[in-house]
GROMACS .gro file of C-alpha atoms in nm:
model
  361
    1UNK     CA    1   0.000   0.000  -0.001
    2UNK     CA    2   0.283   0.241   0.086
    3UNK     CA    3   0.447   0.177  -0.251
    4UNK     CA    4   0.115   0.236  -0.430
    5UNK     CA    5   0.065   0.564  -0.245
    6UNK     CA    6   0.417   0.681  -0.323
    7UNK     CA    7   0.384   0.579  -0.687
    8UNK     CA    8   0.050   0.761  -0.714
    9UNK     CA    9   0.213   1.070  -0.566
   10UNK     CA   10   0.509   1.055  -0.803
   11UNK     CA   11   0.312   0.986  -1.121
   12UNK     CA   12   0.000   1.186  -1.054
   13UNK     CA   13  -0.224   0.896  -0.963
   14UNK     CA   14  -0.564   0.947  -0.813
   15UNK     CA   15  -0.663   0.919  -0.451
   16UNK     CA   16  -0.596   0.590  -0.279
   17UNK     CA   17  -0.836   0.554   0.009
   18UNK     CA   18  -0.694   0.413   0.330
   19UNK     CA   19  -1.031   0.350   0.496
   20UNK     CA   20  -1.341   0.191   0.363
   21UNK     CA   21  -1.660   0.396   0.346
   22UNK     CA   22  -1.823   0.173   0.606
   23UNK     CA   23  -1.569   0.288   0.862
   24UNK     CA   24  -1.628   0.660   0.812
   25UNK     CA   25  -1.940   0.681   1.030
   26UNK     CA   26  -1.772   0.496   1.316
   27UNK     CA   27  -1.463   0.712   1.282
   28UNK     CA   28  -1.658   1.039   1.291
   29UNK     CA   29  -1.849   0.936   1.601
   30UNK     CA   30  -1.531   0.828   1.780
   31UNK     CA   31  -1.350   1.148   1.676
   32UNK     CA   32  -1.627   1.365   1.823
   33UNK     CA   33  -1.612   1.164   2.146
   34UNK     CA   34  -1.234   1.204   2.164
   35UNK     CA   35  -1.252   1.579   2.099
   36UNK     CA   36  -1.492   1.629   2.390
   37UNK     CA   37  -1.235   1.469   2.623
   38UNK     CA   38  -0.930   1.665   2.502
   39UNK     CA   39  -0.881   1.984   2.704
   40UNK     CA   40  -1.180   2.166   2.564
   41UNK     CA   41  -1.042   2.145   2.209
   42UNK     CA   42  -0.802   2.441   2.246
   43UNK     CA   43  -0.429   2.434   2.307
   44UNK     CA   44  -0.199   2.723   2.403
   45UNK     CA   45  -0.015   2.904   2.123
   46UNK     CA   46   0.338   2.758   2.103
   47UNK     CA   47   0.622   2.989   2.209
   48UNK     CA   48   0.866   3.119   1.950
   49UNK     CA   49   1.205   2.950   1.981
   50UNK     CA   50   1.377   3.128   1.690
   51UNK     CA   51   1.724   3.255   1.760
   52UNK     CA   52   2.084   3.145   1.824
   53UNK     CA   53   2.179   2.848   2.039
   54UNK     CA   54   2.526   2.748   2.159
   55UNK     CA   55   2.662   3.103   2.179
   56UNK     CA   56   2.946   2.968   2.395
   57UNK     CA   57   3.084   2.793   2.086
   58UNK     CA   58   3.120   3.118   1.889
   59UNK     CA   59   3.437   3.114   1.676
   60UNK     CA   60   3.564   3.162   1.325
   61UNK     CA   61   3.321   2.910   1.175
   62UNK     CA   62   2.984   3.038   1.064
   63UNK     CA   63   2.682   2.921   1.266
   64UNK     CA   64   2.486   2.627   1.133
   65UNK     CA   65   2.136   2.717   1.016
   66UNK     CA   66   1.852   2.483   1.115
   67UNK     CA   67   1.505   2.514   0.969
   68UNK     CA   68   1.195   2.348   1.116
   69UNK     CA   69   0.877   2.291   0.919
   70UNK     CA   70   0.550   2.110   0.978
   71UNK     CA   71   0.254   2.112   1.212
   72UNK     CA   72   0.195   2.167   1.585
   73UNK     CA   73   0.442   1.891   1.679
   74UNK     CA   74   0.718   2.082   1.502
   75UNK     CA   75   0.596   2.412   1.643
   76UNK     CA   76   0.598   2.282   2.000
   77UNK     CA   77   0.233   2.325   2.084
   78UNK     CA   78   0.154   2.215   2.436
   79UNK     CA   79   0.449   2.371   2.620
   80UNK     CA   80   0.492   2.731   2.735
   81UNK     CA   81   0.869   2.785   2.733
   82UNK     CA   82   1.072   2.826   2.416
   83UNK     CA   83   1.347   2.601   2.552
   84UNK     CA   84   1.099   2.311   2.578
   85UNK     CA   85   1.004   2.307   2.209
   86UNK     CA   86   1.150   2.044   1.977
   87UNK     CA   87   1.322   2.315   1.770
   88UNK     CA   88   1.508   2.445   2.076
   89UNK     CA   89   1.596   2.093   2.187
   90UNK     CA   90   1.733   1.999   1.844
   91UNK     CA   91   1.922   2.328   1.801
   92UNK     CA   92   2.083   2.292   2.145
   93UNK     CA   93   2.177   1.932   2.074
   94UNK     CA   94   2.318   2.014   1.734
   95UNK     CA   95   2.524   2.299   1.881
   96UNK     CA   96   2.666   2.069   2.149
   97UNK     CA   97   2.763   1.796   1.902
   98UNK     CA   98   2.906   2.030   1.636
   99UNK     CA   99   3.055   2.275   1.889
  100UNK     CA  100   2.925   2.558   1.673
  101UNK     CA  101   2.641   2.804   1.725
  102UNK     CA  102   2.312   2.707   1.561
  103UNK     CA  103   2.059   2.958   1.427
  104UNK     CA  104   1.707   2.818   1.443
  105UNK     CA  105   1.419   2.935   1.227
  106UNK     CA  106   1.086   2.760   1.282
  107UNK     CA  107   0.813   2.817   1.024
  108UNK     CA  108   0.588   2.531   1.140
  109UNK     CA  109   0.218   2.613   1.181
  110UNK     CA  110  -0.017   2.442   1.428
  111UNK     CA  111  -0.296   2.271   1.239
  112UNK     CA  112  -0.094   2.256   0.916
  113UNK     CA  113  -0.138   1.979   0.664
  114UNK     CA  114   0.116   1.878   0.402
  115UNK     CA  115  -0.030   2.122   0.146
  116UNK     CA  116   0.097   2.405   0.370
  117UNK     CA  117   0.458   2.294   0.320
  118UNK     CA  118   0.481   2.491  -0.005
  119UNK     CA  119   0.421   2.815   0.186
  120UNK     CA  120   0.655   2.714   0.466
  121UNK     CA  121   0.940   2.627   0.229
  122UNK     CA  122   0.897   2.958   0.046
  123UNK     CA  123   0.924   3.144   0.377
  124UNK     CA  124   1.237   2.956   0.469
  125UNK     CA  125   1.408   3.012   0.132
  126UNK     CA  126   1.293   3.374   0.085
  127UNK     CA  127   1.614   3.529   0.228
  128UNK     CA  128   1.927   3.415   0.036
  129UNK     CA  129   2.147   3.528   0.323
  130UNK     CA  130   1.976   3.284   0.566
  131UNK     CA  131   1.958   2.966   0.361
  132UNK     CA  132   1.934   2.664   0.591
  133UNK     CA  133   2.205   2.401   0.611
  134UNK     CA  134   1.966   2.136   0.734
  135UNK     CA  135   1.587   2.116   0.779
  136UNK     CA  136   1.360   1.897   0.986
  137UNK     CA  137   1.002   1.838   0.871
  138UNK     CA  138   0.739   1.688   1.103
  139UNK     CA  139   0.404   1.648   0.929
  140UNK     CA  140   0.120   1.407   0.858
  141UNK     CA  141  -0.117   1.383   1.158
  142UNK     CA  142  -0.359   1.645   1.026
  143UNK     CA  143  -0.355   1.479   0.685
  144UNK     CA  144  -0.499   1.169   0.849
  145UNK     CA  145  -0.756   1.345   1.068
  146UNK     CA  146  -0.875   1.562   0.774
  147UNK     CA  147  -0.881   1.263   0.538
  148UNK     CA  148  -0.648   1.425   0.288
  149UNK     CA  149  -0.583   1.183  -0.001
  150UNK     CA  150  -0.261   0.999   0.082
  151UNK     CA  151  -0.122   1.051  -0.268
  152UNK     CA  152  -0.171   1.428  -0.234
  153UNK     CA  153  -0.013   1.427   0.113
  154UNK     CA  154   0.299   1.245  -0.007
  155UNK     CA  155   0.320   1.454  -0.326
  156UNK     CA  156   0.327   1.777  -0.119
  157UNK     CA  157   0.595   1.637   0.111
  158UNK     CA  158   0.821   1.511  -0.165
  159UNK     CA  159   0.793   1.846  -0.346
  160UNK     CA  160   0.904   2.021  -0.027
  161UNK     CA  161   1.198   1.785   0.020
  162UNK     CA  162   1.302   1.832  -0.342
  163UNK     CA  163   1.291   2.212  -0.314
  164UNK     CA  164   1.500   2.213   0.000
  165UNK     CA  165   1.752   1.966  -0.141
  166UNK     CA  166   1.780   2.173  -0.460
  167UNK     CA  167   1.852   2.478  -0.244
  168UNK     CA  168   2.143   2.288  -0.086
  169UNK     CA  169   1.986   2.190   0.248
  170UNK     CA  170   1.998   1.846   0.400
  171UNK     CA  171   1.653   1.718   0.500
  172UNK     CA  172   1.536   1.492   0.783
  173UNK     CA  173   1.165   1.400   0.791
  174UNK     CA  174   0.995   1.286   1.109
  175UNK     CA  175   0.718   1.076   0.960
  176UNK     CA  176   0.352   1.069   1.064
  177UNK     CA  177   0.312   0.981   1.433
  178UNK     CA  178   0.092   0.696   1.549
  179UNK     CA  179  -0.249   0.852   1.617
  180UNK     CA  180  -0.348   0.535   1.801
  181UNK     CA  181  -0.145   0.651   2.104
  182UNK     CA  182  -0.378   0.942   2.189
  183UNK     CA  183  -0.525   0.870   2.531
  184UNK     CA  184  -0.891   0.962   2.462
  185UNK     CA  185  -0.906   0.752   2.142
  186UNK     CA  186  -1.094   0.423   2.180
  187UNK     CA  187  -1.147   0.118   1.968
  188UNK     CA  188  -1.214   0.077   1.680
  189UNK     CA  189  -1.084   0.423   1.604
  190UNK     CA  190  -0.753   0.344   1.774
  191UNK     CA  191  -0.687   0.048   1.547
  192UNK     CA  192  -0.791   0.236   1.233
  193UNK     CA  193  -0.584   0.543   1.329
  194UNK     CA  194  -0.277   0.326   1.385
  195UNK     CA  195  -0.319   0.147   1.054
  196UNK     CA  196  -0.366   0.466   0.852
  197UNK     CA  197  -0.083   0.647   1.033
  198UNK     CA  198   0.164   0.368   0.961
  199UNK     CA  199   0.066   0.344   0.594
  200UNK     CA  200   0.116   0.717   0.551
  201UNK     CA  201   0.447   0.709   0.740
  202UNK     CA  202   0.577   0.435   0.514
  203UNK     CA  203   0.471   0.620   0.199
  204UNK     CA  204   0.632   0.940   0.333
  205UNK     CA  205   0.956   0.747   0.381
  206UNK     CA  206   0.957   0.616   0.025
  207UNK     CA  207   0.889   0.959  -0.126
  208UNK     CA  208   1.141   1.145   0.097
  209UNK     CA  209   1.426   0.896   0.049
  210UNK     CA  210   1.378   0.903  -0.329
  211UNK     CA  211   1.426   1.283  -0.315
  212UNK     CA  212   1.749   1.258  -0.120
  213UNK     CA  213   1.616   1.307   0.233
  214UNK     CA  214   1.641   1.086   0.541
  215UNK     CA  215   1.352   0.983   0.761
  216UNK     CA  216   1.305   0.896   1.125
  217UNK     CA  217   0.985   0.713   1.215
  218UNK     CA  218   0.812   0.880   1.505
  219UNK     CA  219   0.538   0.615   1.514
  220UNK     CA  220   0.448   0.504   1.866
  221UNK     CA  221   0.780   0.611   2.020
  222UNK     CA  222   0.600   0.728   2.329
  223UNK     CA  223   0.334   0.456   2.321
  224UNK     CA  224   0.446   0.261   2.629
  225UNK     CA  225   0.527   0.581   2.817
  226UNK     CA  226   0.191   0.741   2.727
  227UNK     CA  227   0.009   0.434   2.856
  228UNK     CA  228   0.208   0.421   3.179
  229UNK     CA  229   0.242   0.796   3.243
  230UNK     CA  230  -0.016   0.985   3.033
  231UNK     CA  231  -0.022   1.283   3.271
  232UNK     CA  232   0.359   1.314   3.254
  233UNK     CA  233   0.411   1.284   2.881
  234UNK     CA  234   0.096   1.452   2.752
  235UNK     CA  235   0.062   1.825   2.787
  236UNK     CA  236  -0.214   1.995   2.988
  237UNK     CA  237  -0.458   1.954   2.696
  238UNK     CA  238  -0.416   1.571   2.705
  239UNK     CA  239  -0.332   1.576   2.336
  240UNK     CA  240   0.002   1.737   2.255
  241UNK     CA  241   0.324   1.615   2.420
  242UNK     CA  242   0.458   1.760   2.740
  243UNK     CA  243   0.811   1.898   2.767
  244UNK     CA  244   0.939   1.549   2.847
  245UNK     CA  245   0.743   1.406   2.557
  246UNK     CA  246   0.908   1.647   2.316
  247UNK     CA  247   1.245   1.566   2.465
  248UNK     CA  248   1.189   1.199   2.389
  249UNK     CA  249   1.098   1.275   2.029
  250UNK     CA  250   1.394   1.511   1.986
  251UNK     CA  251   1.628   1.246   2.124
  252UNK     CA  252   1.515   1.012   1.845
  253UNK     CA  253   1.563   1.273   1.569
  254UNK     CA  254   1.894   1.426   1.686
  255UNK     CA  255   2.128   1.140   1.586
  256UNK     CA  256   2.001   1.147   1.227
  257UNK     CA  257   2.011   1.528   1.221
  258UNK     CA  258   2.378   1.514   1.322
  259UNK     CA  259   2.461   1.218   1.097
  260UNK     CA  260   2.328   1.393   0.785
  261UNK     CA  261   2.584   1.669   0.852
  262UNK     CA  262   2.866   1.423   0.914
  263UNK     CA  263   2.881   1.502   1.288
  264UNK     CA  264   2.765   1.183   1.452
  265UNK     CA  265   3.036   0.943   1.575
  266UNK     CA  266   2.857   0.642   1.425
  267UNK     CA  267   2.904   0.573   1.058
  268UNK     CA  268   2.649   0.440   0.813
  269UNK     CA  269   2.808   0.096   0.840
  270UNK     CA  270   2.541  -0.158   0.924
  271UNK     CA  271   2.543  -0.329   1.264
  272UNK     CA  272   2.373  -0.667   1.254
  273UNK     CA  273   2.352  -0.681   1.633
  274UNK     CA  274   2.125  -0.376   1.620
  275UNK     CA  275   1.904  -0.534   1.351
  276UNK     CA  276   2.029  -0.293   1.085
  277UNK     CA  277   2.005  -0.397   0.724
  278UNK     CA  278   2.000  -0.291   0.360
  279UNK     CA  279   1.657  -0.349   0.211
  280UNK     CA  280   1.449  -0.241  -0.087
  281UNK     CA  281   1.322   0.103   0.003
  282UNK     CA  282   0.957  -0.007   0.027
  283UNK     CA  283   1.043  -0.289   0.271
  284UNK     CA  284   1.266  -0.057   0.474
  285UNK     CA  285   0.985   0.200   0.490
  286UNK     CA  286   0.734  -0.059   0.603
  287UNK     CA  287   0.963  -0.194   0.872
  288UNK     CA  288   1.047   0.157   0.994
  289UNK     CA  289   0.678   0.242   1.022
  290UNK     CA  290   0.635  -0.055   1.254
  291UNK     CA  291   0.935   0.027   1.473
  292UNK     CA  292   0.960   0.386   1.587
  293UNK     CA  293   1.293   0.565   1.607
  294UNK     CA  294   1.418   0.386   1.295
  295UNK     CA  295   1.618   0.583   1.036
  296UNK     CA  296   1.589   0.515   0.664
  297UNK     CA  297   1.857   0.648   0.433
  298UNK     CA  298   1.878   0.605   0.059
  299UNK     CA  299   2.162   0.391  -0.071
  300UNK     CA  300   2.193   0.263  -0.427
  301UNK     CA  301   1.847   0.261  -0.586
  302UNK     CA  302   1.625   0.081  -0.513
  303UNK     CA  303   1.800   0.001  -0.183
  304UNK     CA  304   1.794   0.185   0.149
  305UNK     CA  305   1.979   0.155   0.479
  306UNK     CA  306   1.768   0.072   0.786
  307UNK     CA  307   1.946   0.197   1.100
  308UNK     CA  308   1.884   0.222   1.474
  309UNK     CA  309   2.122   0.491   1.589
  310UNK     CA  310   2.219   0.506   1.955
  311UNK     CA  311   2.049   0.791   2.133
  312UNK     CA  312   2.230   1.015   2.375
  313UNK     CA  313   2.092   1.242   2.643
  314UNK     CA  314   2.009   1.591   2.533
  315UNK     CA  315   2.210   1.883   2.672
  316UNK     CA  316   2.047   2.133   2.902
  317UNK     CA  317   1.852   2.368   2.676
  318UNK     CA  318   1.870   2.743   2.718
  319UNK     CA  319   1.641   3.012   2.584
  320UNK     CA  320   1.737   3.143   2.239
  321UNK     CA  321   1.955   3.450   2.184
  322UNK     CA  322   1.868   3.688   1.900
  323UNK     CA  323   2.070   3.634   1.586
  324UNK     CA  324   2.339   3.907   1.563
  325UNK     CA  325   2.270   4.167   1.299
  326UNK     CA  326   1.900   4.100   1.287
  327UNK     CA  327   1.645   4.327   1.443
  328UNK     CA  328   1.395   4.144   1.660
  329UNK     CA  329   1.080   4.089   1.461
  330UNK     CA  330   0.738   4.064   1.621
  331UNK     CA  331   0.620   3.706   1.600
  332UNK     CA  332   0.282   3.647   1.440
  333UNK     CA  333   0.046   3.487   1.682
  334UNK     CA  334  -0.148   3.208   1.511
  335UNK     CA  335  -0.503   3.151   1.620
  336UNK     CA  336  -0.544   2.857   1.858
  337UNK     CA  337  -0.638   2.555   1.655
  338UNK     CA  338  -0.877   2.277   1.744
  339UNK     CA  339  -0.695   1.959   1.833
  340UNK     CA  340  -0.609   1.805   1.502
  341UNK     CA  341  -0.294   1.605   1.562
  342UNK     CA  342  -0.091   1.416   1.809
  343UNK     CA  343   0.267   1.437   1.906
  344UNK     CA  344   0.273   1.065   1.970
  345UNK     CA  345   0.607   0.929   1.869
  346UNK     CA  346   0.788   0.587   1.857
  347UNK     CA  347   0.911   0.330   2.110
  348UNK     CA  348   1.242   0.335   2.298
  349UNK     CA  349   1.471   0.039   2.331
  350UNK     CA  350   1.689  -0.016   2.634
  351UNK     CA  351   2.010   0.012   2.432
  352UNK     CA  352   1.904   0.353   2.298
  353UNK     CA  353   1.878   0.524   2.634
  354UNK     CA  354   1.582   0.588   2.862
  355UNK     CA  355   1.400   0.915   2.799
  356UNK     CA  356   1.222   0.933   3.133
  357UNK     CA  357   1.508   1.106   3.315
  358UNK     CA  358   1.586   1.354   3.041
  359UNK     CA  359   1.584   1.720   3.144
  360UNK     CA  360   1.252   1.878   3.054
  361UNK     CA  361   1.399   2.214   2.964
   0.00000   0.00000   0.00000
């Protein structure tokens, strides 16, 4: 199914439905029930985390430029401090590994679907003097909840990846999270949401890798933790992740973010003991969608590397400093959006490090 979706996206195929018509009525009823149990349907506006991180590493080398695109998960909806957002966590981690300052620009929009990526990419590439070195895209949950055709969703994402790669930026995509991990979602919606989310995540992987990007499956990364500690890892609206939830997701993405820039100590050599392999890209995508935290990197077509990079604890995150030479700009305040997505992300293995004791700021 993932290969059919990706092929339809690449060659202009029509919509490929992921759910039968008979399931729509059940889904809609379950969705309305879930919305009534999720914090009144409104989440706080995410704080702006744009600015410079790792100022202590200032030196002759130019700062790295990190761009973040996507939906409320990328924007950091659900927390109130800039240093708790995934952008700040990733920028701080990247600065610590590279020992260079990192300038973060986050153009993600809560409630965004994949068709908003065209606007976000244009914003990010509008200033030639601030072209990003690497970008992270986290998108897909709203595509599922709004029943956007999967082929259209993947087509929008692959176009965004291609534009960023053409501009010279490396790209890491955090694929669609597992919507079945949301606490207020019950059966049969939970099963259907998980199935659709995984199919879209696999198709996103195929399309992104074929455009030269890398992917990290977010999947049900927090599934066991959400079930055991929902009040700790969900934010106050019981829908978006808490600060510790975002830290867990950032810990999964950071190794790939650093590896794509040649900064991670591990190479792309496969480690059989960690169940890493070279597979046809469609099989690698399907396996990654089932096991959260898995990286997929293109090799020699049609092959891809399936990797499980070791996670390391995130450094203590500070609040951003303004970029030198830029006047502070007033940040647009997006209107609070109804709950349309989850920050649910993939599982953690014992060899990858335990997220529970990570600093929340």
